[in-house]
Short mmCIF file of C-alpha atoms in Angstrom, two decimals:
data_model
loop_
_atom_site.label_atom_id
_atom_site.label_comp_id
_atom_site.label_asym_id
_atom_site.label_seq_id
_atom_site.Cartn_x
_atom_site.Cartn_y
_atom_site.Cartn_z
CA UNK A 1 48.00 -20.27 57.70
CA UNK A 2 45.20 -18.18 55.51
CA UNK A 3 47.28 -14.99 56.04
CA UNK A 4 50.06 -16.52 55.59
CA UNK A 5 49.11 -17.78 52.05
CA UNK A 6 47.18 -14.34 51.45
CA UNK A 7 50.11 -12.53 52.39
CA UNK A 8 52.21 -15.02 49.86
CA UNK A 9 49.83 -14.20 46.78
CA UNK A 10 49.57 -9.96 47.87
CA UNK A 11 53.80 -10.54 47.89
CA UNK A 12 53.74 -12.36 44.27
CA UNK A 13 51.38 -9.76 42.82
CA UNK A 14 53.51 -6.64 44.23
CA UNK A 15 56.41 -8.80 42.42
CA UNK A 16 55.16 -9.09 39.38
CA UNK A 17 53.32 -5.93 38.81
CA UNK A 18 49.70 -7.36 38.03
CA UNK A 19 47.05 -9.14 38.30
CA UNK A 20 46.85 -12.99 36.58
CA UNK A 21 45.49 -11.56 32.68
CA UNK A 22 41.39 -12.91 32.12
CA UNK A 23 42.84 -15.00 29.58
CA UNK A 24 44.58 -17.77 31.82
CA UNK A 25 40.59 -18.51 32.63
CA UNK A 26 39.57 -21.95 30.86
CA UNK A 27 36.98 -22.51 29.13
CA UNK A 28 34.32 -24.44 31.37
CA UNK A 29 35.16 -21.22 33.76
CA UNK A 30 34.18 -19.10 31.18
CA UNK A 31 30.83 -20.89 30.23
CA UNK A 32 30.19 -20.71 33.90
CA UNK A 33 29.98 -17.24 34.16
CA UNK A 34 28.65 -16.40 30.73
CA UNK A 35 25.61 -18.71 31.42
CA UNK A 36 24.70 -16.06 34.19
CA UNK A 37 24.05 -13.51 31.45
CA UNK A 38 20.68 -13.09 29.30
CA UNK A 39 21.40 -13.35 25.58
CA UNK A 40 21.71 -9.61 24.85
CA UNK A 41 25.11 -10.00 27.35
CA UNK A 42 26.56 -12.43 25.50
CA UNK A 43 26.18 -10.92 22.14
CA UNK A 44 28.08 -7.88 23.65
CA UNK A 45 30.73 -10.04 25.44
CA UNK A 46 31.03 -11.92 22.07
CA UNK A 47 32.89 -8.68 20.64
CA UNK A 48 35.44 -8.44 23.23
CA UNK A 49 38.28 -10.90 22.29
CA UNK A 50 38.58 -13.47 19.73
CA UNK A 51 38.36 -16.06 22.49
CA UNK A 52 35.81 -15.28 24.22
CA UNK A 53 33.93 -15.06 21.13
CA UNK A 54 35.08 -18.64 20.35
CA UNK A 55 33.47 -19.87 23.86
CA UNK A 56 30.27 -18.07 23.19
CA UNK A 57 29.68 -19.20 19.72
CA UNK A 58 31.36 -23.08 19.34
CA UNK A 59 30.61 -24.41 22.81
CA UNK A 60 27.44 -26.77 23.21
CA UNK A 61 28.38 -26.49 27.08
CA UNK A 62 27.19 -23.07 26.49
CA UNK A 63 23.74 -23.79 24.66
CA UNK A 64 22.75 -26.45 27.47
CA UNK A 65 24.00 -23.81 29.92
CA UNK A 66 21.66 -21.43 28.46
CA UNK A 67 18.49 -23.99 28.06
CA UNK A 68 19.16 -24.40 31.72
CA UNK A 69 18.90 -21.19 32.76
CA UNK A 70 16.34 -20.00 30.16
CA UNK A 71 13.79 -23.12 30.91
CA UNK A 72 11.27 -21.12 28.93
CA UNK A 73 13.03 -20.55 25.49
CA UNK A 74 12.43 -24.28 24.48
CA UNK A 75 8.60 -23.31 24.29
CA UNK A 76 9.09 -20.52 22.21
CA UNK A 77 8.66 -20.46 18.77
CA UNK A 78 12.19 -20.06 17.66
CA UNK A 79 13.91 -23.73 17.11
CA UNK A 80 17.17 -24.00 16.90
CA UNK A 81 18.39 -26.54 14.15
CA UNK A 82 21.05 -28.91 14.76
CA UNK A 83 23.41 -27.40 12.59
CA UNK A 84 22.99 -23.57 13.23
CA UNK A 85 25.39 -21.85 14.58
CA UNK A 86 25.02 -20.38 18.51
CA UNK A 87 26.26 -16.77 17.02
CA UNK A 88 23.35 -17.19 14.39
CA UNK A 89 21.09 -19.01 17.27
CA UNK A 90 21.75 -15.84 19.60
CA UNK A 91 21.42 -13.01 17.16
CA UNK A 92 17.96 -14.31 15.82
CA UNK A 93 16.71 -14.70 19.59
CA UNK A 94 17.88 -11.15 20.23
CA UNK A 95 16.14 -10.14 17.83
CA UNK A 96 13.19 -11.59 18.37
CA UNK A 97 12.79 -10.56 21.63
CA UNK A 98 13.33 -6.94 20.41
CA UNK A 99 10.76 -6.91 18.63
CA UNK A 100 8.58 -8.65 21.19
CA UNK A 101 9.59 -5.62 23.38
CA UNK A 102 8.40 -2.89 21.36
CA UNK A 103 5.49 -4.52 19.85
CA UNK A 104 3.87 -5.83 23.27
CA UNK A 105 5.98 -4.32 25.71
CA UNK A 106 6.39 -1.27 28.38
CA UNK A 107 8.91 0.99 28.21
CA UNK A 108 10.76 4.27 30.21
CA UNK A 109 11.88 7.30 28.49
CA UNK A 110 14.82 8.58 29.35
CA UNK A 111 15.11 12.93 28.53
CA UNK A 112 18.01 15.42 28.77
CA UNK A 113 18.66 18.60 26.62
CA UNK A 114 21.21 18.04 23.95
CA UNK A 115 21.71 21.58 22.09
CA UNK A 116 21.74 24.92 23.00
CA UNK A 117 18.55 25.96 21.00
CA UNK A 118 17.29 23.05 18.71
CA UNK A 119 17.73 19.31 18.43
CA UNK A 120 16.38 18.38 15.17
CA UNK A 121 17.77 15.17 14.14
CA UNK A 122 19.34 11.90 15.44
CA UNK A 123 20.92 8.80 14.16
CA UNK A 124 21.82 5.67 16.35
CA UNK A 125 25.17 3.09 15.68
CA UNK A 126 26.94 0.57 18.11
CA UNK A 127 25.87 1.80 21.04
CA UNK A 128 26.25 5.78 20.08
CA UNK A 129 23.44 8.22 19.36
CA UNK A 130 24.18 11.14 17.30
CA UNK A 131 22.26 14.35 18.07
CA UNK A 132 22.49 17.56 15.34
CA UNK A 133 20.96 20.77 15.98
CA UNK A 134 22.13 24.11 15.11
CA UNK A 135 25.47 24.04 13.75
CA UNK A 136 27.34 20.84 16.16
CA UNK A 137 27.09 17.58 16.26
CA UNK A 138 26.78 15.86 19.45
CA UNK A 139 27.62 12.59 20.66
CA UNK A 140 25.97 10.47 23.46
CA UNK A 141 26.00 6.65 24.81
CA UNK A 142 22.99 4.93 23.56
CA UNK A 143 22.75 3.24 27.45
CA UNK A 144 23.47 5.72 29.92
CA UNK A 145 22.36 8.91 27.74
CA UNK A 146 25.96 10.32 28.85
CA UNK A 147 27.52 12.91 26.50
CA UNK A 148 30.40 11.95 24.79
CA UNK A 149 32.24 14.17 22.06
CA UNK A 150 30.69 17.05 19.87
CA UNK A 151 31.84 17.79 16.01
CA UNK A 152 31.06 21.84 15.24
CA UNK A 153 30.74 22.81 11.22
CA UNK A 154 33.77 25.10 10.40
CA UNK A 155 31.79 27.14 8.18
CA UNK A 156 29.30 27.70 10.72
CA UNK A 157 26.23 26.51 8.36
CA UNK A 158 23.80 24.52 9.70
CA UNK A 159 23.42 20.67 9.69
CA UNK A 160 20.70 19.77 7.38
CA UNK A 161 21.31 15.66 7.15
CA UNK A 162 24.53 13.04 8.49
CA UNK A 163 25.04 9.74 8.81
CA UNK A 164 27.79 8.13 10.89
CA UNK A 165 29.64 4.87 11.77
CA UNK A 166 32.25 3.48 13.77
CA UNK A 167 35.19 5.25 12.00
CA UNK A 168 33.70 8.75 10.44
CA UNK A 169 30.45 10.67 10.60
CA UNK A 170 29.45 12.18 6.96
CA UNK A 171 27.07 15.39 7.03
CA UNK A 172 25.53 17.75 4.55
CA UNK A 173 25.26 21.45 5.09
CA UNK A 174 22.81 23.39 2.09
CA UNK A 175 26.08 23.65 0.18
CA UNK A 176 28.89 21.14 1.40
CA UNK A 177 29.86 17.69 2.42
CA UNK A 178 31.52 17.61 5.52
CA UNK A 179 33.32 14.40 6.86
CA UNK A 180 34.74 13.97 10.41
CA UNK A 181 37.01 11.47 11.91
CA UNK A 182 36.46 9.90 15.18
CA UNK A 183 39.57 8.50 16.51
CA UNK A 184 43.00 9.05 16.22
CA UNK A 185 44.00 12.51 15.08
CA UNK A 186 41.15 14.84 14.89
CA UNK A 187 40.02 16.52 11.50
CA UNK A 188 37.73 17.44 9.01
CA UNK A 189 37.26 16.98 5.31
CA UNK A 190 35.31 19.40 3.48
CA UNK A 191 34.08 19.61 -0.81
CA UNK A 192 34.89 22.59 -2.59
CA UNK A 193 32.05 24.95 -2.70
CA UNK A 194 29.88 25.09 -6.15
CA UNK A 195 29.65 21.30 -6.77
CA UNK A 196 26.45 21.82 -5.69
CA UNK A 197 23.67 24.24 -4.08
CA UNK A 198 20.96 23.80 -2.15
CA UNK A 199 21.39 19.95 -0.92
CA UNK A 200 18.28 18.94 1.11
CA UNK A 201 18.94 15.50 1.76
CA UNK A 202 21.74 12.63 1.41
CA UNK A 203 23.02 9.31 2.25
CA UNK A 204 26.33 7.48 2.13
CA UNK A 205 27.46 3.98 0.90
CA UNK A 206 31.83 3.84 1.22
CA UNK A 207 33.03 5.45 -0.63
CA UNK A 208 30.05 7.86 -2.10
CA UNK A 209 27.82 10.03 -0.68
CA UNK A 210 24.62 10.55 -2.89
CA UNK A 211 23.42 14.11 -2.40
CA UNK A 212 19.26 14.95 -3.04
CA UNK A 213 19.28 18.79 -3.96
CA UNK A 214 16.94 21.22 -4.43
CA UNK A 215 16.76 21.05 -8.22
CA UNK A 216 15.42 17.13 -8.22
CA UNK A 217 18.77 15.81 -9.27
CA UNK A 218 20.81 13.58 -7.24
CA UNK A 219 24.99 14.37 -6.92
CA UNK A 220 27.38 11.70 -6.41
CA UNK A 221 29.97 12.73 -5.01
CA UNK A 222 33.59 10.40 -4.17
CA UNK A 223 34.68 10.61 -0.54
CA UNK A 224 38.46 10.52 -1.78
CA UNK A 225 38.60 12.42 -4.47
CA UNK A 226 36.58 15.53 -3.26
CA UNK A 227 35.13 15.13 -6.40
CA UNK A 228 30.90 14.48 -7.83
CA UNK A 229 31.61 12.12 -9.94
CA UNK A 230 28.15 12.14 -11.32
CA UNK A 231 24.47 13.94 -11.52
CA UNK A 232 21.47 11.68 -11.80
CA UNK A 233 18.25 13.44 -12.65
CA UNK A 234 15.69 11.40 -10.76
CA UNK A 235 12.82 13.92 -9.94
CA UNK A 236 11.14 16.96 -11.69
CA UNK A 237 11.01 18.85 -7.95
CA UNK A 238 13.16 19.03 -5.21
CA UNK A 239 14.54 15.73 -3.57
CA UNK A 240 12.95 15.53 0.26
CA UNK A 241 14.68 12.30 1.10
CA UNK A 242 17.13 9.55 0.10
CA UNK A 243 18.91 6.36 0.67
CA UNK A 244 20.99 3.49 -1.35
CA UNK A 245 20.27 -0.14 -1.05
CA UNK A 246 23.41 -2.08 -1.22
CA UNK A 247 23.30 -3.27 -4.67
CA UNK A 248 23.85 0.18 -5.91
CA UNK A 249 19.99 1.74 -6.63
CA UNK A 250 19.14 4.91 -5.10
CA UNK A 251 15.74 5.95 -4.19
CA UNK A 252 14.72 9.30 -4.13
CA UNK A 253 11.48 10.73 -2.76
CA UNK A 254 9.85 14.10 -4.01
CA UNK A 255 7.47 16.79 -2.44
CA UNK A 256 5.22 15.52 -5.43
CA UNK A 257 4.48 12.28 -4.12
CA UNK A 258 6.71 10.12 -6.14
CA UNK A 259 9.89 7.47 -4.98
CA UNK A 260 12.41 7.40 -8.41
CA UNK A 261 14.61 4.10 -8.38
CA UNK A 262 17.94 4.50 -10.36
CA UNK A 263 21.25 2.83 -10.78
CA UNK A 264 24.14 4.64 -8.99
CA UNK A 265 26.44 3.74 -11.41
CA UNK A 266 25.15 4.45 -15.06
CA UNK A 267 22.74 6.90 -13.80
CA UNK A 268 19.72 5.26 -15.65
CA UNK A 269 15.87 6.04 -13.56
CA UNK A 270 14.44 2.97 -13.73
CA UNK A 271 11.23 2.97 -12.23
CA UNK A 272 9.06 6.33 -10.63
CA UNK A 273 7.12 5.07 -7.77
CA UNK A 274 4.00 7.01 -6.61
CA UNK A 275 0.93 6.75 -4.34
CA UNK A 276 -2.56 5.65 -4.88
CA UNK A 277 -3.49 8.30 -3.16
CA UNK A 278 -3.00 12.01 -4.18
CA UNK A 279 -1.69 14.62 -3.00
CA UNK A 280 0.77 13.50 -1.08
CA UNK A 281 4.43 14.24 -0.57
CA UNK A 282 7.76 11.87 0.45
CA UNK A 283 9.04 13.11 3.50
CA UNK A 284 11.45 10.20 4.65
CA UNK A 285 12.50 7.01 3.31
CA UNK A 286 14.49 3.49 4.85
CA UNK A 287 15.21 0.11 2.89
CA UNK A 288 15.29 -3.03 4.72
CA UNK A 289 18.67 -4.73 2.67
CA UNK A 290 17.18 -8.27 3.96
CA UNK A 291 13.68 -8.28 2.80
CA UNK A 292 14.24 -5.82 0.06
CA UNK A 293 11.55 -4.05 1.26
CA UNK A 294 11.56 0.31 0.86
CA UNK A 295 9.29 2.05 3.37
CA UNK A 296 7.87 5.93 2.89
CA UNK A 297 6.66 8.35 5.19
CA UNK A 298 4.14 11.13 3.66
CA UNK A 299 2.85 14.49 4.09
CA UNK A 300 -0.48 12.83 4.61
CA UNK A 301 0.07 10.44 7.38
CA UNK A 302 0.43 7.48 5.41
CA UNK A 303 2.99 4.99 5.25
CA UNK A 304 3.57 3.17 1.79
CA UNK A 305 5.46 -0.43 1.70
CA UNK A 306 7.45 -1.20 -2.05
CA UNK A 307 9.25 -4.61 -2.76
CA UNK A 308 12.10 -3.47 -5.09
CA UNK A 309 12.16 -6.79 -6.69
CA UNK A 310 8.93 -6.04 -8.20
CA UNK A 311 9.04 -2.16 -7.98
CA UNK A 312 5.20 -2.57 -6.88
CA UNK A 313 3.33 -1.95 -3.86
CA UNK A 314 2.88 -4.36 -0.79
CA UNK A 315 0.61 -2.02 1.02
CA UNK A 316 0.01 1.77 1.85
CA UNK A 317 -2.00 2.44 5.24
CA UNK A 318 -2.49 6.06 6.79
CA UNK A 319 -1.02 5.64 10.08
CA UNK A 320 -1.11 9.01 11.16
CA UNK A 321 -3.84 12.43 10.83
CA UNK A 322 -0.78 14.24 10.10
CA UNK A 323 2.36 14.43 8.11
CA UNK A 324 5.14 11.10 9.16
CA UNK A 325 8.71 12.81 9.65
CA UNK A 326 10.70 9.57 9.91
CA UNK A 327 10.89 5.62 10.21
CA UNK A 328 13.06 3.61 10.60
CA UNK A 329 14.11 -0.22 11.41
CA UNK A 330 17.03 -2.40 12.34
CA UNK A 331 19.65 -3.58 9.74
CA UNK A 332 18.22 -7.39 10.17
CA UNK A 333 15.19 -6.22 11.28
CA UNK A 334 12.21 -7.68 9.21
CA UNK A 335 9.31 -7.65 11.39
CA UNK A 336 8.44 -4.09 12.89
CA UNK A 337 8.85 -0.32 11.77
CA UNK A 338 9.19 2.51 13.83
CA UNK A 339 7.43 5.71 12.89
CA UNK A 340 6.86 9.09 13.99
CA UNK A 341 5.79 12.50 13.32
CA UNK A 342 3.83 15.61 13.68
CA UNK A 343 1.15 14.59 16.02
CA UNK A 344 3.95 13.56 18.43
CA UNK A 345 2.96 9.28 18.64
CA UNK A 346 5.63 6.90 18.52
CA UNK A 347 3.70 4.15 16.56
CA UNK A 348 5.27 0.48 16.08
CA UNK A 349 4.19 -1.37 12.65
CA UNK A 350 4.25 -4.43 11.19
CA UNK A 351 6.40 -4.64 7.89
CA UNK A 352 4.27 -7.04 6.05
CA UNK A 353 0.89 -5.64 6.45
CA UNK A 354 1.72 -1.81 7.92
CA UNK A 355 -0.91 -2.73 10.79
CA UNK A 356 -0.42 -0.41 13.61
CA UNK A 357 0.55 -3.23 16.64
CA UNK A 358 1.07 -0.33 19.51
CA UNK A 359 1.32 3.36 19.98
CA UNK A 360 3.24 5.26 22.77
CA UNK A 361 3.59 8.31 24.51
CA UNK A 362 4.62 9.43 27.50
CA UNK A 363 3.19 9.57 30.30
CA UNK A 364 2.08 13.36 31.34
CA UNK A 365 1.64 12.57 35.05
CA UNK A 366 5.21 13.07 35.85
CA UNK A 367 8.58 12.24 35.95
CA UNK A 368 11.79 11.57 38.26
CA UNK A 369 15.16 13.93 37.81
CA UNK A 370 18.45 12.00 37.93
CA UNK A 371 20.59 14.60 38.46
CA UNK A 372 23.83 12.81 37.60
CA UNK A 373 25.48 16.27 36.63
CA UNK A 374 27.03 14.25 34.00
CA UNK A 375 29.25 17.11 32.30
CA UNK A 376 26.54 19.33 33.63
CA UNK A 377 23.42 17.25 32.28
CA UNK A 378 20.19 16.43 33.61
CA UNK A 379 18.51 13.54 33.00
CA UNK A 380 14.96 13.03 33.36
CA UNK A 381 13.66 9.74 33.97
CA UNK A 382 9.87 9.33 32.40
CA UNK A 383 7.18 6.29 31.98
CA UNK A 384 5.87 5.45 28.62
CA UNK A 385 2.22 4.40 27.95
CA UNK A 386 0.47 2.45 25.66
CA UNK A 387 -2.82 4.02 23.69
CA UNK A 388 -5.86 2.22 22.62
CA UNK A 389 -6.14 1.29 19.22
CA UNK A 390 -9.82 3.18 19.06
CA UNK A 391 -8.12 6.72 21.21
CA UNK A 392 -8.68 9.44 18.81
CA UNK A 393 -5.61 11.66 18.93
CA UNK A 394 -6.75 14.90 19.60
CA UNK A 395 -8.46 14.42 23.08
CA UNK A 396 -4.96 13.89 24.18
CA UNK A 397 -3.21 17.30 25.00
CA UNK A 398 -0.94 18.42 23.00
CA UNK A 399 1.95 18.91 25.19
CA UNK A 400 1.75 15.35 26.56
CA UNK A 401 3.34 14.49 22.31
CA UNK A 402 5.31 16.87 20.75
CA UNK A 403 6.19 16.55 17.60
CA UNK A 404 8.83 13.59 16.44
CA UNK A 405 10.61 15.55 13.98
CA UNK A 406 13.44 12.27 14.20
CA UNK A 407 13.82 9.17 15.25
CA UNK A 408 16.53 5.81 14.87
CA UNK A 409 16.00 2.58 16.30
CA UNK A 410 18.40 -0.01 18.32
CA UNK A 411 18.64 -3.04 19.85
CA UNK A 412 14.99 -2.96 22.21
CA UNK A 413 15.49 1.52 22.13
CA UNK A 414 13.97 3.68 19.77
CA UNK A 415 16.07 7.79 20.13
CA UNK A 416 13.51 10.30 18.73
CA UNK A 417 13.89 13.87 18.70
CA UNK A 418 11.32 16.65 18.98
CA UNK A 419 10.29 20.33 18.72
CA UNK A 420 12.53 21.97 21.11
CA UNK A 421 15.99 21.11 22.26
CA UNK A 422 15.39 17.27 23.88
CA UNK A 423 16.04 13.83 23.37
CA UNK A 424 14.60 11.05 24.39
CA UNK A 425 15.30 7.91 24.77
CA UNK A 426 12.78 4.60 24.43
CA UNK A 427 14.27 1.43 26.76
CA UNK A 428 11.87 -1.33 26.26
CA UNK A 429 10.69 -4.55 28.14
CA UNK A 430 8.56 -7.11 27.45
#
């Protein structure tokens, strides 16, 4: 009688042409198997379909589901008020427990070569990392390390700065801005040469691209129109890094030590920024849009803390004996900052006070190949370790921490790239 009915639901399927769609599943179904999942599952399965997303973020079933299986998240600090919602409940605990992870946790480091010669920067977006070195662009997954896609500069310059998202990636060559699609039809825009020369540094708000050049001023130029639509003097020397907050103020950092603030769109400087302590020069720069906070990185291995609402300092600690290439944080990230540079330690921060809460490298005792041959790449699987907070830096060798020339952080990763042609990635646990 069972292979009678199997044989009955085999003959319906081969009639029909397919399987019964994921849809037809009800609801309680779907909190049943959802409540199986951790909370950084659910966020992903959230953005499959609008009704799944529904079940995930309306259902109480699925909250007391979750309690259930998460007996431990009701002594946690986070409460959960009556009237929140479960997306807002879930993305606050996943974020929380991010930063628990790379504050207090362990982590493996996962390596592969991704350029020819030199991998110099990297960038990190929905599950992508973006690699540049020499004169492509490559793309990888942000969980498996696979490579994905490449984008090569027609003019075969080099790529000196990009940015990217889910529909375009936007980079700057020492003389052009050079936008790519990444679906659909495949192609390239490119600005007329001469609008500019000698662009060190930029960043990109829809439907501008602010451009840091050589000369201290900053070029606007209009992703439409091919056009710069304006020049903002902001320094006296050369721009060495850049980014917009989302109410239209750029911030531009100088080799002279000073952050200029300006308005975007009538081009008046409104506040010059600088150091207590001297000489020192801007080499990188990231705004936190929910605590208004802008972070530095300087020549001198400290890292400085503004509140643009006040345009004064919070704090300014040297984190480093040598010059900080990069930081970087989460969108909704307020608690930790990521930073890294020449003397090759990935150090975590805290926002508020710039106290150094751990410092990684990894670990120089070995490591396991995982020779996927994944369009002919190697992957190297390594362990991270922790460093005491009183280890002076150079007792430890100096090819167990090459330099961080890069780095972007994501949900419990942190990408950096280094002094060679490798990438590594940072997968955290607590």
């Amino acid at each position: 009688m069972e292979g009678a009915s199997t044989s009955r639901r085999s003959s319906k399927r081969a009639v029909t042409g397919r399987e019964a769609p994921i849809h037809s599943l009800g609801s309680d179904i779907l909190c049943s198997v959802f409540s199986l999942l951790n909370h950084f599952d659910l966020v992903r399965c959230s953005a499959v379909c609008h009704s799944w997303n529904k079940t995930i973020y309306t259902s109480s079933l699925m909250r007391d589901m979750y309690y259930k299986m998460n007996p431990l998240v009701k002594k946690n600090s986070l409460a959960v008020p009556s009237q929140s919602s479960m997306k807002r409940y879930l993305e606050e605990l996943a974020m929380e427990q991010h930063e628990l992870a790379l504050s207090t946790g362990s982590a493996q480091v996962f390596q592969w070569k991704a350029h020819p010669i030199r991998t110099t920067l990297c960038r990190m977006n929905r599950g992508f990392i973006l690699t540049g070195g020499d004169k492509v662009l490559r793309l990888w997954s942000a969980q498996t390390g696979k490579y994905m896609d490449e984008f090569h500069v027609p003019t075969g310059s080099s790529v000196i700065d990009y940015d990217f998202d889910e529909n375009k990636i936007v980079g700057l060559t020492a003389s052009q801005v050079c936008i790519w699609r990444r679906h659909g039809q495949r192609g390239i825009v490119q600005s007329q040469k001469g609008l500019f020369a000698h662009g060190l540094c930029m960043s990109y708000a829809d439907p501008e691209v602010v451009i840091g050049c050589e000369d201290g001023r900053a070029r606007v130029f209009d992703m439409y129109s091919r056009s710069c639509s304006r020049i903002i003097r902001l320094q006296s020397g050369p721009l060495s890094c850049l980014t917009i907050t989302q109410d239209q103020l750029i911030a531009g950092g100088s080799t002279f030590g000073s952050v200029a603030i300006a308005d975007i769109t009538s081009g008046e400087r409104l506040a010059l920024l600088k150091s207590s302590f001297s000489p020192t020069g801007m080499k990188c720069l990231s705004f936190n849009a929910q605590s208004y906070l802008l972070f530095a990185g300087s020549t001198s291995g400290y890292a400085h803390c503004w509140d643009l609402r006040t345009l004064k300092p919070l704090w300014e600690k040297r984190v480093s004996p040598n010059v900080i290439y990069s930081t970087h944080h989460m969108f909704k990230e307020t608690s930790i900052l990521a930073v890294g540079g020449l003397d090759g330690i990935l150090r975590i921060l805290d926002q508020s006070t710039g106290e150094i809460l751990k410092s990684y490298i990894v670990d120089p005792r070995g490591s396991q190949s995982n020779s996927s041959k994944l369009q002919n790449q190697n992957i190297e699987k390594k362990q991270a370790v922790s460093l005491d907070e009183d280890l002076r830096v150079d007792v430890i060798p100096r090819n167990s921490r090459p330099s961080i020339t890069c780095l972007a952080v994501g949900m419990k990763k942190v990408v950096t790239t280094h002094v060679g042609n490798f990438v590594r990635l940072w997968k955290f646990n607590q």
